[in-house]
JSON list of C-alpha atoms in Angstrom, two decimals:
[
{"chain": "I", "resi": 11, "resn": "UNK", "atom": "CA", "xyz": [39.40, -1.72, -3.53]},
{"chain": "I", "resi": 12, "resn": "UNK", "atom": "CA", "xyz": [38.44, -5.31, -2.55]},
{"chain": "I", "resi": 13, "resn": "UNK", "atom": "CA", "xyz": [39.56, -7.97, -5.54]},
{"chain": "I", "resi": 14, "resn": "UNK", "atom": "CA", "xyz": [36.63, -10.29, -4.27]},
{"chain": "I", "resi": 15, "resn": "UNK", "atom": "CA", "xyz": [33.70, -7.78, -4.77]},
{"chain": "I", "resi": 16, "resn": "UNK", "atom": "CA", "xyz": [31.13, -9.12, -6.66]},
{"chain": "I", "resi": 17, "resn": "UNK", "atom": "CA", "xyz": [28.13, -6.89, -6.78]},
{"chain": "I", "resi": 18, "resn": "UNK", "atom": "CA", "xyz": [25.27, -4.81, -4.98]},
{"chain": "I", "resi": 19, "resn": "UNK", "atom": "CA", "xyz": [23.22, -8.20, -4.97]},
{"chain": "I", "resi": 20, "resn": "UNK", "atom": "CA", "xyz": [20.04, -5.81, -5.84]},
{"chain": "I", "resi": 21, "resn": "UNK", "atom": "CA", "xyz": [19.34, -7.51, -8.95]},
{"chain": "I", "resi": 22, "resn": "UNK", "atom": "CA", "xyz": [20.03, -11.70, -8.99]},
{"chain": "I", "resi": 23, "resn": "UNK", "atom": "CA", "xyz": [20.48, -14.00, -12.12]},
{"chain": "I", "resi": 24, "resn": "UNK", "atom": "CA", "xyz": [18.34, -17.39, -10.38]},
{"chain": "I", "resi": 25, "resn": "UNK", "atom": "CA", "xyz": [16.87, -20.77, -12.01]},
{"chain": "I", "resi": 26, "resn": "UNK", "atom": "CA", "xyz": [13.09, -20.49, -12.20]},
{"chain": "I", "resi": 27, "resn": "UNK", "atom": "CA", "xyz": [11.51, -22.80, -9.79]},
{"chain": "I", "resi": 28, "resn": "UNK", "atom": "CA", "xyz": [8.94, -25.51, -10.75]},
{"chain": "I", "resi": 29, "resn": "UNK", "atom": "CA", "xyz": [5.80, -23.58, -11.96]},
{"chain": "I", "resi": 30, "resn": "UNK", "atom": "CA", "xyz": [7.43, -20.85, -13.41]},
{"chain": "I", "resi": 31, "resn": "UNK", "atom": "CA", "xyz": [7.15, -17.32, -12.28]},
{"chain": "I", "resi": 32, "resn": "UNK", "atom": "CA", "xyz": [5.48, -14.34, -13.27]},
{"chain": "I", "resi": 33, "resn": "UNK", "atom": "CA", "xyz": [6.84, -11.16, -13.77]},
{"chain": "I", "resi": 34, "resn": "UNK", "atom": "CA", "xyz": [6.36, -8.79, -10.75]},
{"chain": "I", "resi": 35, "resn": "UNK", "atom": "CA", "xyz": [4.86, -11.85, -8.58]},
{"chain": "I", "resi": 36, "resn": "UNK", "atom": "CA", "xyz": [6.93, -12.17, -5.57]},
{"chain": "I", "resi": 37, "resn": "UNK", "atom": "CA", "xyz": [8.48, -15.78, -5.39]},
{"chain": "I", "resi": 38, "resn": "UNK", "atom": "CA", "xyz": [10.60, -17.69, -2.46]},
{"chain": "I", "resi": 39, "resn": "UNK", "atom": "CA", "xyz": [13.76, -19.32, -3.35]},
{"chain": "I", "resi": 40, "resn": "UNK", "atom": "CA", "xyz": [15.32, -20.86, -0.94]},
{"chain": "I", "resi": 41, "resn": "UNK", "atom": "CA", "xyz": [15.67, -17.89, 2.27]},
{"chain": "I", "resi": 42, "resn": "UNK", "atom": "CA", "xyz": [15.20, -15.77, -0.25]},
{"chain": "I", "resi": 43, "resn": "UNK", "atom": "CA", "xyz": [12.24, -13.61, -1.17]},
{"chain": "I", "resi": 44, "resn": "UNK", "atom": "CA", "xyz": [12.27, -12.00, -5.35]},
{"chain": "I", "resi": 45, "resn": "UNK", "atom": "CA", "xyz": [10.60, -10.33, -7.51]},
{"chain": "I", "resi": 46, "resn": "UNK", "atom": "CA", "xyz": [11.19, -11.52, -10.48]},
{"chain": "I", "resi": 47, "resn": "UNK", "atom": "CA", "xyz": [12.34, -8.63, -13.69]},
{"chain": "I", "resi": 48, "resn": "UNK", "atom": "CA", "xyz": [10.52, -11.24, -16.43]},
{"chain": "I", "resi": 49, "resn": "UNK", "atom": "CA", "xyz": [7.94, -14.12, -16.37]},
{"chain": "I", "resi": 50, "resn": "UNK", "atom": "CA", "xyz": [10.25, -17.46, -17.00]},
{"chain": "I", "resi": 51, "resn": "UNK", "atom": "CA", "xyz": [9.60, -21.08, -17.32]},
{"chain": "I", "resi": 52, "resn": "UNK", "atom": "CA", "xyz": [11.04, -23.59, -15.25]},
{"chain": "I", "resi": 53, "resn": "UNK", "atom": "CA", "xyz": [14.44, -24.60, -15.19]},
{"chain": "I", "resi": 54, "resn": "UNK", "atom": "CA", "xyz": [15.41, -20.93, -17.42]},
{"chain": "I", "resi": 55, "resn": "UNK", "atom": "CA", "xyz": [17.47, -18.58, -16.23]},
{"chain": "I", "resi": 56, "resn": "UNK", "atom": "CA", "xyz": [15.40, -15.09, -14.85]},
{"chain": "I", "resi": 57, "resn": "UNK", "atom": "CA", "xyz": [16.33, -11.96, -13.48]},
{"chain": "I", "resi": 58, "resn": "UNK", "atom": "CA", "xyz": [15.24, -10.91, -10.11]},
{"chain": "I", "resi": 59, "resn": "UNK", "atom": "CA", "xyz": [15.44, -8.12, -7.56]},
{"chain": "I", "resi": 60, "resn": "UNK", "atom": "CA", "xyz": [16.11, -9.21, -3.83]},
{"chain": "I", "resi": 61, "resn": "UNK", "atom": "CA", "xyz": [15.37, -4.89, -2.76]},
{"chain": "I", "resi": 62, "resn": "UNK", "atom": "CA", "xyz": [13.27, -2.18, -4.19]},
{"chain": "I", "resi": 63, "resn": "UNK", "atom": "CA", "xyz": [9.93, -0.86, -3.24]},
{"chain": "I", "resi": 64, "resn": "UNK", "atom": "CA", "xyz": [7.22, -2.65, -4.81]},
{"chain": "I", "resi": 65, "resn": "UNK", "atom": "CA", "xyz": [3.18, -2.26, -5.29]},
{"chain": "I", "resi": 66, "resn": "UNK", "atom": "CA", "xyz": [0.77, -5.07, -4.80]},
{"chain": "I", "resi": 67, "resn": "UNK", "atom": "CA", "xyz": [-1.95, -6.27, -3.82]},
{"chain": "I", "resi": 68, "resn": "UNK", "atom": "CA", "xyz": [-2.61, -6.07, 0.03]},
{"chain": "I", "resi": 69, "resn": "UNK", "atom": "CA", "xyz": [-5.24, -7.15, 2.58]},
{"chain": "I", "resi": 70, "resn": "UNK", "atom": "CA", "xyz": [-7.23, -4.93, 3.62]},
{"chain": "I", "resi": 71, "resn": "UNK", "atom": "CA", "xyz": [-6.78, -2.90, 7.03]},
{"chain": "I", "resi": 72, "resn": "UNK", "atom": "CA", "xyz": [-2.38, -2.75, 6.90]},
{"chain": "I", "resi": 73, "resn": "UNK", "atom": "CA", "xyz": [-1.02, 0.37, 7.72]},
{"chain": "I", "resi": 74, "resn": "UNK", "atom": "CA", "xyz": [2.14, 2.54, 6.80]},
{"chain": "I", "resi": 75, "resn": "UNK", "atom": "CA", "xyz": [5.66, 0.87, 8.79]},
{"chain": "I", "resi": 76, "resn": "UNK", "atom": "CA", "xyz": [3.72, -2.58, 9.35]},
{"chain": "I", "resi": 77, "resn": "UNK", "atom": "CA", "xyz": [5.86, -5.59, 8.67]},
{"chain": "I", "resi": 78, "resn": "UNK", "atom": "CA", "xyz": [4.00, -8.18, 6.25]},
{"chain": "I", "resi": 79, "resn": "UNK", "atom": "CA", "xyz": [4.80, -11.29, 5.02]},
{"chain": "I", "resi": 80, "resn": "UNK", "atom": "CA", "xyz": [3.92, -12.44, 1.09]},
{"chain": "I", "resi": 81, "resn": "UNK", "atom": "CA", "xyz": [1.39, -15.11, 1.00]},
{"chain": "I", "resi": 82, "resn": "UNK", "atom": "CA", "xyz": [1.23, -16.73, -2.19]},
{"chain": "I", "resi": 83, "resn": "UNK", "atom": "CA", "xyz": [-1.61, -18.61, -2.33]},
{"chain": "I", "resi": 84, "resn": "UNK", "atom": "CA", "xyz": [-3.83, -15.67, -1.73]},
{"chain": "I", "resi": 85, "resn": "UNK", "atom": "CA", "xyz": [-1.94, -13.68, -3.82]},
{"chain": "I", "resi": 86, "resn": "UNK", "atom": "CA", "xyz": [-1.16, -10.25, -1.78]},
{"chain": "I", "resi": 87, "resn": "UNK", "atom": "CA", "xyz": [0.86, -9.06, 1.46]},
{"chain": "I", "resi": 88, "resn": "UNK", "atom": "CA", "xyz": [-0.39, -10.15, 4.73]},
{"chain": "I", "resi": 89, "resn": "UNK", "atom": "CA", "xyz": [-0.10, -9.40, 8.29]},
{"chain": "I", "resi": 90, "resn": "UNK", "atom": "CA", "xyz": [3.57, -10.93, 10.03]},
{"chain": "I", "resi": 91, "resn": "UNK", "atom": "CA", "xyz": [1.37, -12.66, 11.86]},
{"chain": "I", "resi": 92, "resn": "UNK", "atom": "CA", "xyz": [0.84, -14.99, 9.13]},
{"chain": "I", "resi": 93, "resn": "UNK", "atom": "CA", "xyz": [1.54, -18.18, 9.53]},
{"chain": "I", "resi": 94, "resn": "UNK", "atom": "CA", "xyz": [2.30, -20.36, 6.09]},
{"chain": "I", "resi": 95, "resn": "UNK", "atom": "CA", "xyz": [3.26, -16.96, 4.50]},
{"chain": "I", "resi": 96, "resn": "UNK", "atom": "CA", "xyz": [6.83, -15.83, 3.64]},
{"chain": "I", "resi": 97, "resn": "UNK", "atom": "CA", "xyz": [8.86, -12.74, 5.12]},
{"chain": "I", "resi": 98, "resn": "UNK", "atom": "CA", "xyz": [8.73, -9.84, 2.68]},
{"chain": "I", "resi": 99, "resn": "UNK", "atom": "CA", "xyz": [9.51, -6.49, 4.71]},
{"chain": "I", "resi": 100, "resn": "UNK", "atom": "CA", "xyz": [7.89, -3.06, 5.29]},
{"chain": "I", "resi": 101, "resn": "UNK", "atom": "CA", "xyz": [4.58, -1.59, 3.92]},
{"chain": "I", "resi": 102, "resn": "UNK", "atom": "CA", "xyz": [6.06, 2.29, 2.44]},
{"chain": "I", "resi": 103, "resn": "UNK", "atom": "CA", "xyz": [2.31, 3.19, 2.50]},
{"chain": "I", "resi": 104, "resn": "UNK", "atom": "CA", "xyz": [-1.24, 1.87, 3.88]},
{"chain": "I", "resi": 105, "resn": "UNK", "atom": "CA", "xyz": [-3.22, 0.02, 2.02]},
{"chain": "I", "resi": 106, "resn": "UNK", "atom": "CA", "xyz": [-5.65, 1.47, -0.58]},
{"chain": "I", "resi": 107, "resn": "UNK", "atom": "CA", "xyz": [-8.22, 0.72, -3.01]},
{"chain": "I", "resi": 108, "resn": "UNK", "atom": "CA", "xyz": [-6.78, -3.06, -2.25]},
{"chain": "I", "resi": 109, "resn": "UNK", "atom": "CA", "xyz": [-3.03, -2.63, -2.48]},
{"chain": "I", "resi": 110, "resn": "UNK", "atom": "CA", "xyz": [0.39, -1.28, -1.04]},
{"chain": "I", "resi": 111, "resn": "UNK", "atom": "CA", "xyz": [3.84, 0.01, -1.62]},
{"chain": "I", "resi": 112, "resn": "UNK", "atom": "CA", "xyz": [5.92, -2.34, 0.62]},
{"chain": "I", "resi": 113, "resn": "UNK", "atom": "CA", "xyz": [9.71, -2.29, 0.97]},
{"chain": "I", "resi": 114, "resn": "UNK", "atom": "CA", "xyz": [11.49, -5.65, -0.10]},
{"chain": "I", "resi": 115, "resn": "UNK", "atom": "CA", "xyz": [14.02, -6.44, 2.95]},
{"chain": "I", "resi": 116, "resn": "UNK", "atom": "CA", "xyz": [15.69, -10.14, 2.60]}
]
């Protein structure tokens, strides 16, 4: 077996950005898009996973396979088409009721 393995990289020990984050609030850090396992203050240590399937809030309309992007501000996945929101990956379902199941894919 390798000697330099390290990990699956599925769940990612990161310094909490400058206004915190919330627990189960996708957050960008750096190229990289997390949900985060607890709500931290900044500069603290948090857990995050960088995979997984995750529900949230959606805009209305997105179907099952679409790619979407996170967009922060608003709050919920969006369309790729986007612009000023970040890559997040692959709705698992359509949106219902005003959310999602979308695939994390960094």
């Amino acid at each position: 077996m390798a000697k330099n393995y390290v990990g699956t990289g599925c769940v990612l020990t990161m310094i909490t950005p400058a206004g915190g984050v919330v627990s189960g609030v996708p957050v960008k850090i750096g190229a990289l898009t997390l949900v985060p396992l607890v709500t931290a203050a900044a500069g603290a240590e948090f857990a995050a996973r960088a995979d997984g399937v995750w529900r949230l809030p959606c805009a209305a309309g997105l179907t099952a396979g679409a790619m979407v992007k996170w967009d922060g501000t608003a709050g919920q996945l969006v369309a790729d088409s986007a612009e000023d929101a970040d890559d997040f990956g692959k709705l698992a379902t359509a949106e219902s009721g005003g959310y999602a199941d979308a695939r994390l894919s960094n």
